mmCIF file of C-alpha atoms and ligand atoms in Angstrom:
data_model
loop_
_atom_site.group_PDB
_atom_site.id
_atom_site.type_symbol
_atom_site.label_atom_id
_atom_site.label_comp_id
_atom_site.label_asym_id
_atom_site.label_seq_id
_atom_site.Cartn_x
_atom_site.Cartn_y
_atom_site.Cartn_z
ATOM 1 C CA UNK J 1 80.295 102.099 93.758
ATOM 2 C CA UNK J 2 83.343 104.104 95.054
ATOM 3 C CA UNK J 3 86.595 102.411 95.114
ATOM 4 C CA UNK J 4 87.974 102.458 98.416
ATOM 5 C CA UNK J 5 91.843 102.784 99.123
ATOM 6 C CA UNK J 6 92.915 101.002 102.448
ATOM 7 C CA UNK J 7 96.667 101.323 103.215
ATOM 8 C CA UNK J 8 97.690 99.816 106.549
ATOM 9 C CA UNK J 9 100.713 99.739 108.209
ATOM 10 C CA UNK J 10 102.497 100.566 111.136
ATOM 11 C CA UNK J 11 103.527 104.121 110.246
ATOM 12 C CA UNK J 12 106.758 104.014 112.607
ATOM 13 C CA UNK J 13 107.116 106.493 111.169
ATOM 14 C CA UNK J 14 105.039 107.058 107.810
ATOM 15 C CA UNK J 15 107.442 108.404 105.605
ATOM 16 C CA UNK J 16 107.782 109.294 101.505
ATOM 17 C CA UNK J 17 107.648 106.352 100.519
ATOM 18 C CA UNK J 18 104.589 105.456 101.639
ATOM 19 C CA UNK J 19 102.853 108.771 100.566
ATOM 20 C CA UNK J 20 104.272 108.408 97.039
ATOM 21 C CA UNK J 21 103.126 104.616 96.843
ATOM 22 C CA UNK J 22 99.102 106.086 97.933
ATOM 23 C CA UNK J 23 99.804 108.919 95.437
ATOM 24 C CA UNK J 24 100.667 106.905 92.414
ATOM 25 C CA UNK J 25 97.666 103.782 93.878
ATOM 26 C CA UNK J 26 94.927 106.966 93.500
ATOM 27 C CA UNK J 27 96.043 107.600 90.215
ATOM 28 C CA UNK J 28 97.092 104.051 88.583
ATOM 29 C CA UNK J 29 94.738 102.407 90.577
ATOM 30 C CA UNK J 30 91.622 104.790 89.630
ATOM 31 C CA UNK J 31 90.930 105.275 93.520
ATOM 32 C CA UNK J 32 88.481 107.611 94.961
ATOM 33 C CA UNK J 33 89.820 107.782 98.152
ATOM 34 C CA UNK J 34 92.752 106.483 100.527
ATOM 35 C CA UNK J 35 92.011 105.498 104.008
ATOM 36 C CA UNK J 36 95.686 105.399 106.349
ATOM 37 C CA UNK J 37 95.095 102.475 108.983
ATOM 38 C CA UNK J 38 97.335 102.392 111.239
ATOM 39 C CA UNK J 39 97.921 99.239 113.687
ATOM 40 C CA UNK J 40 97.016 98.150 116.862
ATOM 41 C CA UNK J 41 100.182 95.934 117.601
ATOM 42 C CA UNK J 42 100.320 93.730 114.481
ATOM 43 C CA UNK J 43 101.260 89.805 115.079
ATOM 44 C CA UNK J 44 103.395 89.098 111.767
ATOM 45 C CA UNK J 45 106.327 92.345 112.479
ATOM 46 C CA UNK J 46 109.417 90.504 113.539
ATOM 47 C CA UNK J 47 110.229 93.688 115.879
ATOM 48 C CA UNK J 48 108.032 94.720 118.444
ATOM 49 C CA UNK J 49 106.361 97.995 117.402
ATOM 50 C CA UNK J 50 107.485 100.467 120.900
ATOM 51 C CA UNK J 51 106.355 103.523 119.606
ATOM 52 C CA UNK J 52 102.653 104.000 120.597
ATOM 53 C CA UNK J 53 99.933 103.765 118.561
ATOM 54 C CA UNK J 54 98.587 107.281 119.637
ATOM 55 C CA UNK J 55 101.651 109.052 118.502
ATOM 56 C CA UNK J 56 101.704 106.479 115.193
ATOM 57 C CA UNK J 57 98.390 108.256 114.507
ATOM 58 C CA UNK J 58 99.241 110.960 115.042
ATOM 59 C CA UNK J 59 102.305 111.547 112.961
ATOM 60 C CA UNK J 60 99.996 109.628 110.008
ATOM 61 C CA UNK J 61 97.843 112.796 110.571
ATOM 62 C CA UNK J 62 100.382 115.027 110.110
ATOM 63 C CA UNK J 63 101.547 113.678 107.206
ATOM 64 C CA UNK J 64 98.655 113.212 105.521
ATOM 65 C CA UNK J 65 97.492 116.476 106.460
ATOM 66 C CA UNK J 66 96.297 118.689 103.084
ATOM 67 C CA UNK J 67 96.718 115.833 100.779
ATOM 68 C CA UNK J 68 93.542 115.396 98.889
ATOM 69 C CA UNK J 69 91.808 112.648 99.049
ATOM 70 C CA UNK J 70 93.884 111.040 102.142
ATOM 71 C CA UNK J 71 91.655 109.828 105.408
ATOM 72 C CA UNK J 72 93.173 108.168 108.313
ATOM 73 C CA UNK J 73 90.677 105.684 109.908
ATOM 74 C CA UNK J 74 91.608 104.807 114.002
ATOM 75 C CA UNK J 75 89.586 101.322 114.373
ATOM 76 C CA UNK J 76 92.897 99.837 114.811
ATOM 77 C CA UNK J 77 94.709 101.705 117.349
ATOM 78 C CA UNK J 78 92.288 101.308 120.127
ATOM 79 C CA UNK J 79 92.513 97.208 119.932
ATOM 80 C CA UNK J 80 93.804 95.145 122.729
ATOM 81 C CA UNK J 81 94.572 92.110 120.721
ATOM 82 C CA UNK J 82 96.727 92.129 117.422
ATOM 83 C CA UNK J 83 95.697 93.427 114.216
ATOM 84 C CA UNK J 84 94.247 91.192 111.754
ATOM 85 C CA UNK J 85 93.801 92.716 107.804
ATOM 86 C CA UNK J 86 91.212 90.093 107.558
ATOM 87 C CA UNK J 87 88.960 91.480 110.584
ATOM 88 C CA UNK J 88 90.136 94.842 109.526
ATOM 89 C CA UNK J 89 88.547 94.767 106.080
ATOM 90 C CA UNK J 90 85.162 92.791 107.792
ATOM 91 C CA UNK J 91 84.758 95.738 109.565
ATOM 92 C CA UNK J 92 85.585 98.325 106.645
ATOM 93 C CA UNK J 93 82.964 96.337 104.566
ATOM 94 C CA UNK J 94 80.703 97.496 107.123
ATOM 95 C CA UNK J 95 81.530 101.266 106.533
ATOM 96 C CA UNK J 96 81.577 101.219 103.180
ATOM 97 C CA UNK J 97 78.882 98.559 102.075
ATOM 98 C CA UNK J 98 78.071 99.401 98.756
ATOM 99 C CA UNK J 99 81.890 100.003 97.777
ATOM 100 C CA UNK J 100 85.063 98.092 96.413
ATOM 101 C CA UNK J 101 87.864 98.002 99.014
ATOM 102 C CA UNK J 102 90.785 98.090 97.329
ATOM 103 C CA UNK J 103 93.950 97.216 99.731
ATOM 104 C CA UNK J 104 97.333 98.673 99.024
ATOM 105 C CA UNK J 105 100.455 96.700 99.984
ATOM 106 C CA UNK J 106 104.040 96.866 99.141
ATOM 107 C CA UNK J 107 105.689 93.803 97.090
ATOM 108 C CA UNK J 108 107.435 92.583 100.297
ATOM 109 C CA UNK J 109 104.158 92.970 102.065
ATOM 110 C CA UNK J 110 102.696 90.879 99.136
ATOM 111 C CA UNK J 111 105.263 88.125 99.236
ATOM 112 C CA UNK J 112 104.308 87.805 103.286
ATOM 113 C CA UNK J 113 100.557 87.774 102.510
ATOM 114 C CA UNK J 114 99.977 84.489 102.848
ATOM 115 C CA UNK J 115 101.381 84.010 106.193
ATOM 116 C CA UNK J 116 99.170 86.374 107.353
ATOM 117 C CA UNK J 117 96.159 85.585 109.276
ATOM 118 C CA UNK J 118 92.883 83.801 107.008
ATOM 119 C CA UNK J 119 94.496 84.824 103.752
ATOM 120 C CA UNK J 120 91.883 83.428 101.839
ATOM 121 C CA UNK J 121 89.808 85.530 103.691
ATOM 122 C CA UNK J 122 91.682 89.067 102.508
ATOM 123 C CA UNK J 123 91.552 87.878 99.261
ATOM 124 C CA UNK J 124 87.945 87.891 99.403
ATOM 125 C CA UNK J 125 86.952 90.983 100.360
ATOM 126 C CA UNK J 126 89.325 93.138 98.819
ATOM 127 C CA UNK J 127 91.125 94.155 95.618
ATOM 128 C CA UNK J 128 94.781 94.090 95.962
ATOM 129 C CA UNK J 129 97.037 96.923 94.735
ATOM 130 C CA UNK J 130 100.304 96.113 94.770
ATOM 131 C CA UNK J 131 103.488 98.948 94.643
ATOM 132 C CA UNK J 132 107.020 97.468 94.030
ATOM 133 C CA UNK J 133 109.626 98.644 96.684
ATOM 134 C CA UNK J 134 113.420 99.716 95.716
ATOM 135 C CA UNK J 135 115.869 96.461 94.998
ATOM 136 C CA UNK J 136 112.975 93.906 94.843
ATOM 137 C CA UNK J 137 112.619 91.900 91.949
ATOM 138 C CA UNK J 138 109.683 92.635 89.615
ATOM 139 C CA UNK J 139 109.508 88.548 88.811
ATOM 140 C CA UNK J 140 109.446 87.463 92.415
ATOM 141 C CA UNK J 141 106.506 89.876 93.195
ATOM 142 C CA UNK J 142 104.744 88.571 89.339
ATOM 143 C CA UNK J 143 104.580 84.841 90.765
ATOM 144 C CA UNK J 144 103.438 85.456 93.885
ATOM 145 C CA UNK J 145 100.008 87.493 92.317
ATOM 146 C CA UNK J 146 100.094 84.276 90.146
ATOM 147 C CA UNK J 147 100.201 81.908 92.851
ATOM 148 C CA UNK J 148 97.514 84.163 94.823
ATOM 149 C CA UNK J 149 95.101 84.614 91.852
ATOM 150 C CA UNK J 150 95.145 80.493 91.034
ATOM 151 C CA UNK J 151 95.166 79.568 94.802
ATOM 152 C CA UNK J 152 92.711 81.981 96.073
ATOM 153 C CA UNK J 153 91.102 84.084 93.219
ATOM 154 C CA UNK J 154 92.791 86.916 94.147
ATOM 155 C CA UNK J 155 92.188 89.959 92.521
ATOM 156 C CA UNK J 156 95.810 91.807 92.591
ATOM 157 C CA UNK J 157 96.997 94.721 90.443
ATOM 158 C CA UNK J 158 100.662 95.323 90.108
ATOM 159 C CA UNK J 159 101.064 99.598 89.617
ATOM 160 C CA UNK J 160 103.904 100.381 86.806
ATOM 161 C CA UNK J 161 105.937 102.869 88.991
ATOM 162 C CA UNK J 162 109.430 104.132 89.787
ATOM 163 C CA UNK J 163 110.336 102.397 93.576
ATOM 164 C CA UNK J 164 111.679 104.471 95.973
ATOM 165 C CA UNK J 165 113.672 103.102 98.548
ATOM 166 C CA UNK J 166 112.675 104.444 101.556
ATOM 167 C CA UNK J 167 111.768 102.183 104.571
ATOM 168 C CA UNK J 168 110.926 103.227 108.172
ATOM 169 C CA UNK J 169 113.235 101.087 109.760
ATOM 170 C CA UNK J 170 115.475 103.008 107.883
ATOM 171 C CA UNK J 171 114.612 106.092 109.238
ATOM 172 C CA UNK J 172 115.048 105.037 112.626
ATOM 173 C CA UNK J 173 118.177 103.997 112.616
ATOM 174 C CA UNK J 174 119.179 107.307 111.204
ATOM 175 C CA UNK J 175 117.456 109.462 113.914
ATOM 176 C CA UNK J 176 118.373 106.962 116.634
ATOM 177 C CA UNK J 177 121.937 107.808 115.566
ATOM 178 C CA UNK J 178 121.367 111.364 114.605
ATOM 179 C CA UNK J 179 121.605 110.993 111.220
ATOM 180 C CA UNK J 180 119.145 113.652 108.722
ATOM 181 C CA UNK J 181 115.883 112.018 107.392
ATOM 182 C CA UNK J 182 114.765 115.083 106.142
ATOM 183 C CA UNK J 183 114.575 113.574 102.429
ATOM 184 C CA UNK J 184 112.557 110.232 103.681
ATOM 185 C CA UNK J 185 109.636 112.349 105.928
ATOM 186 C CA UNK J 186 107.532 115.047 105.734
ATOM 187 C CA UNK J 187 108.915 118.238 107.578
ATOM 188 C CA UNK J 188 105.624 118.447 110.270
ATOM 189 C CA UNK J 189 106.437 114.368 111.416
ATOM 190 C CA UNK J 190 110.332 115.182 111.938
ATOM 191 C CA UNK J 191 109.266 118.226 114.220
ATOM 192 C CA UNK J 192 106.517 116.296 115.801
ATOM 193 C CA UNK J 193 109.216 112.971 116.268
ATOM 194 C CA UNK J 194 111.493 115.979 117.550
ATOM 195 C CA UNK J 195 109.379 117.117 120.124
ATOM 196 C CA UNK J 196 108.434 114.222 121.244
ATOM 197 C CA UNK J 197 111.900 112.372 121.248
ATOM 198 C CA UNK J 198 110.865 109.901 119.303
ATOM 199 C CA UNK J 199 113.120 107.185 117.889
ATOM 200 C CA UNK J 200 115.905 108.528 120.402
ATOM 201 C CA UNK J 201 116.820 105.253 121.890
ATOM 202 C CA UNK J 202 114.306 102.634 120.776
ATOM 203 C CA UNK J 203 114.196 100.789 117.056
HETATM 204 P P1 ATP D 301 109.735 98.838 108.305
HETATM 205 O O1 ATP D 301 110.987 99.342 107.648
HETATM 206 O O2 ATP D 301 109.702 99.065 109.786
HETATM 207 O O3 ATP D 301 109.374 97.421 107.924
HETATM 208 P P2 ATP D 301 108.004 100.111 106.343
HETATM 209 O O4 ATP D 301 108.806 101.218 105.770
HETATM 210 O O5 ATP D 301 107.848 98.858 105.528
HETATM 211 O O6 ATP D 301 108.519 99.755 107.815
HETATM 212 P P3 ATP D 301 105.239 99.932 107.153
HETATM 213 O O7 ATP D 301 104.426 100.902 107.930
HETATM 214 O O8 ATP D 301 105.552 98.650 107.775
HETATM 215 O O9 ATP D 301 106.576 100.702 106.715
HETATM 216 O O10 ATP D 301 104.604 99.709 105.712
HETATM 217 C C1 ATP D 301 103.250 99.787 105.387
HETATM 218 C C2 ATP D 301 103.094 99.341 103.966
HETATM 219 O O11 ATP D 301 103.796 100.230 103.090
HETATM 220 C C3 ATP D 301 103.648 97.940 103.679
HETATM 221 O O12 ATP D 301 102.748 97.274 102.803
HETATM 222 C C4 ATP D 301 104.970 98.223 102.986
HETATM 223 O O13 ATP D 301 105.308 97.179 102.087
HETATM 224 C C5 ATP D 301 104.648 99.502 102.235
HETATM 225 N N1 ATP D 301 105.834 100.321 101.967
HETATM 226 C C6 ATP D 301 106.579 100.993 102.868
HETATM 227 N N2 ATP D 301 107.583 101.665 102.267
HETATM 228 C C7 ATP D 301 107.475 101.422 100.935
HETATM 229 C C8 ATP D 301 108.228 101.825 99.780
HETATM 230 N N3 ATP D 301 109.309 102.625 99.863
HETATM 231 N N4 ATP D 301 107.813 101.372 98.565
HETATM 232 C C9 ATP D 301 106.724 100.543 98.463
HETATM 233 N N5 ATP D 301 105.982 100.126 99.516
HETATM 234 C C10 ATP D 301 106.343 100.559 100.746
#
C-alpha cells in the first residue's frame, strides 16, 4: 500500500509556498508520491477564479517540473460543474485502489473544511495532512483536528514545520501592480505568467 499525496488547489498561481508545504508533507508525512490537482472552478473561493484552468495547469507543470516525486493529475480542469474534494477523492480511490490517499491542506484550508461539500465524506476516504500557514495560530488549527477527529473520525496529521508566508493572492496583487514576486514563484511560472500577461489586470 503506497501512500498517496493529493494537494489541490487553485494554483493562481502555485507558488513557494505551496511547493515547500508538498516538500516537507513527502518527508514528515512518509509520502510516496504527490499528486498537484488543480480545480475546475471550486464553489467555496470567495473570489471568482478568472485565470483559466488550462493555463492554472499549466503553470502547476512548470513548477513542478524536475521535482521528484511531484505528478499533476487534470480530472479537475476539464469539469463543467464545481469542484468537489469529496467526488475528487471518489474518483482518486478509483486510480489508486489498493492505496492510502493522504490529502494535504493548509491550516486555513483545515479550519474551512467543514463547510465544504459532504465533509464527512472527505474524512472518510482520506488521511489528512495538515501544514500550518505564516501568522495562524497553532491552537486554533489543534481544535479544529480535535473537533474533526471526535465529530467525524478524522484521521488528520499536523506536520511540525517552519510556515512561510506566501499566499497567491499575494502574488497577484504584486504583479497586477508591478511589484517583484521573484522570491514567492518559481522562475519558469513568472516567465510563463509574463508571456502570457497573466495577472495584468484581473485578481
Ligand atoms: P489565495 O491566496 O488565492 O487564497 P493560496 O495561496 O491559498 O491562494 P491555493 O491554491 O488556494 O493558494 O492553496 C492550495 C492549498 O495550499 C490550500 O490548502 C492552502 O491552504 C495551501 N497553502 C497555500 N499557501 C500556503 C502556505 N504558504 N503555507 C501553507 N499552506 C499553504
Amino acid at each position: 500500500m503506497l501512500r498517496i499525496g493529493i494537494f489541490g488547489g487553485t494554483f493562481s498561481p502555485p507558488h513557494n509556498g505551496h511547493i515547500y508545504i508538498a516538500r516537507e508533507a513527502m518527508k514528515k508525512a512518509r509520502l510516496d508520491k504527490m499528486v498537484f490537482v488543480p480545480c475546475g472552478n471550486p464553489y467555496h473561493k470567495k473570489a471568482p477564479v478568472t485565470v483559466d484552468a488550462k493555463q492554472r495547469l499549466e503553470m502547476v507543470r512548470l513548477a513542478i517540473d524536475g521535482e521528484a516525486g511531484f505528478e499533476i493529475c487534470d480530472i479537475e480542469v476539464g469539469l463543467k460543474e464545481p469542484s468537489y474534494t469529496a467526488r475528487t477523492l471518489e474518483k482518486l480511490q478509483k486510480i489508486y485502489p489498493q492505496d492510502r490517499l493522504c490529502f494535504l491542506v493548509g491550516g486555513d484550508s483545515l479550519l474551512d473544511m467543514e463547510g465544504w461539500y459532504h465533509p464527512e465524506e472527505i474524512f472518510k476516504k482520506a488521511e489528512i495532512i495538515v501544514a500550518k500557514r505564516g501568522g495562524m495560530d497553532s491552537a486554533e488549527i489543534n481544535a479544529a483536528a480535535q473537533s474533526y477527529r471526535s465529530k467525524y473520525g478524522a484521521d488528520i496529521k499536523i506536520i511540525q514545520l517552519e510556515p512561510i508566508d506566501v499566499s497567491a493572492s499575494d502574488i497577484r496583487e504584486r504583479l497586477r501592480c508591478g511589484y517583484d514576486a521573484k522570491d514567492m514563484i518559481s522562475e519558469r511560472v513568472l516567465k510563463y505568467i509574463k508571456e502570457n500577461k497573466i495577472y495584468e489586470d484581473s485578481i
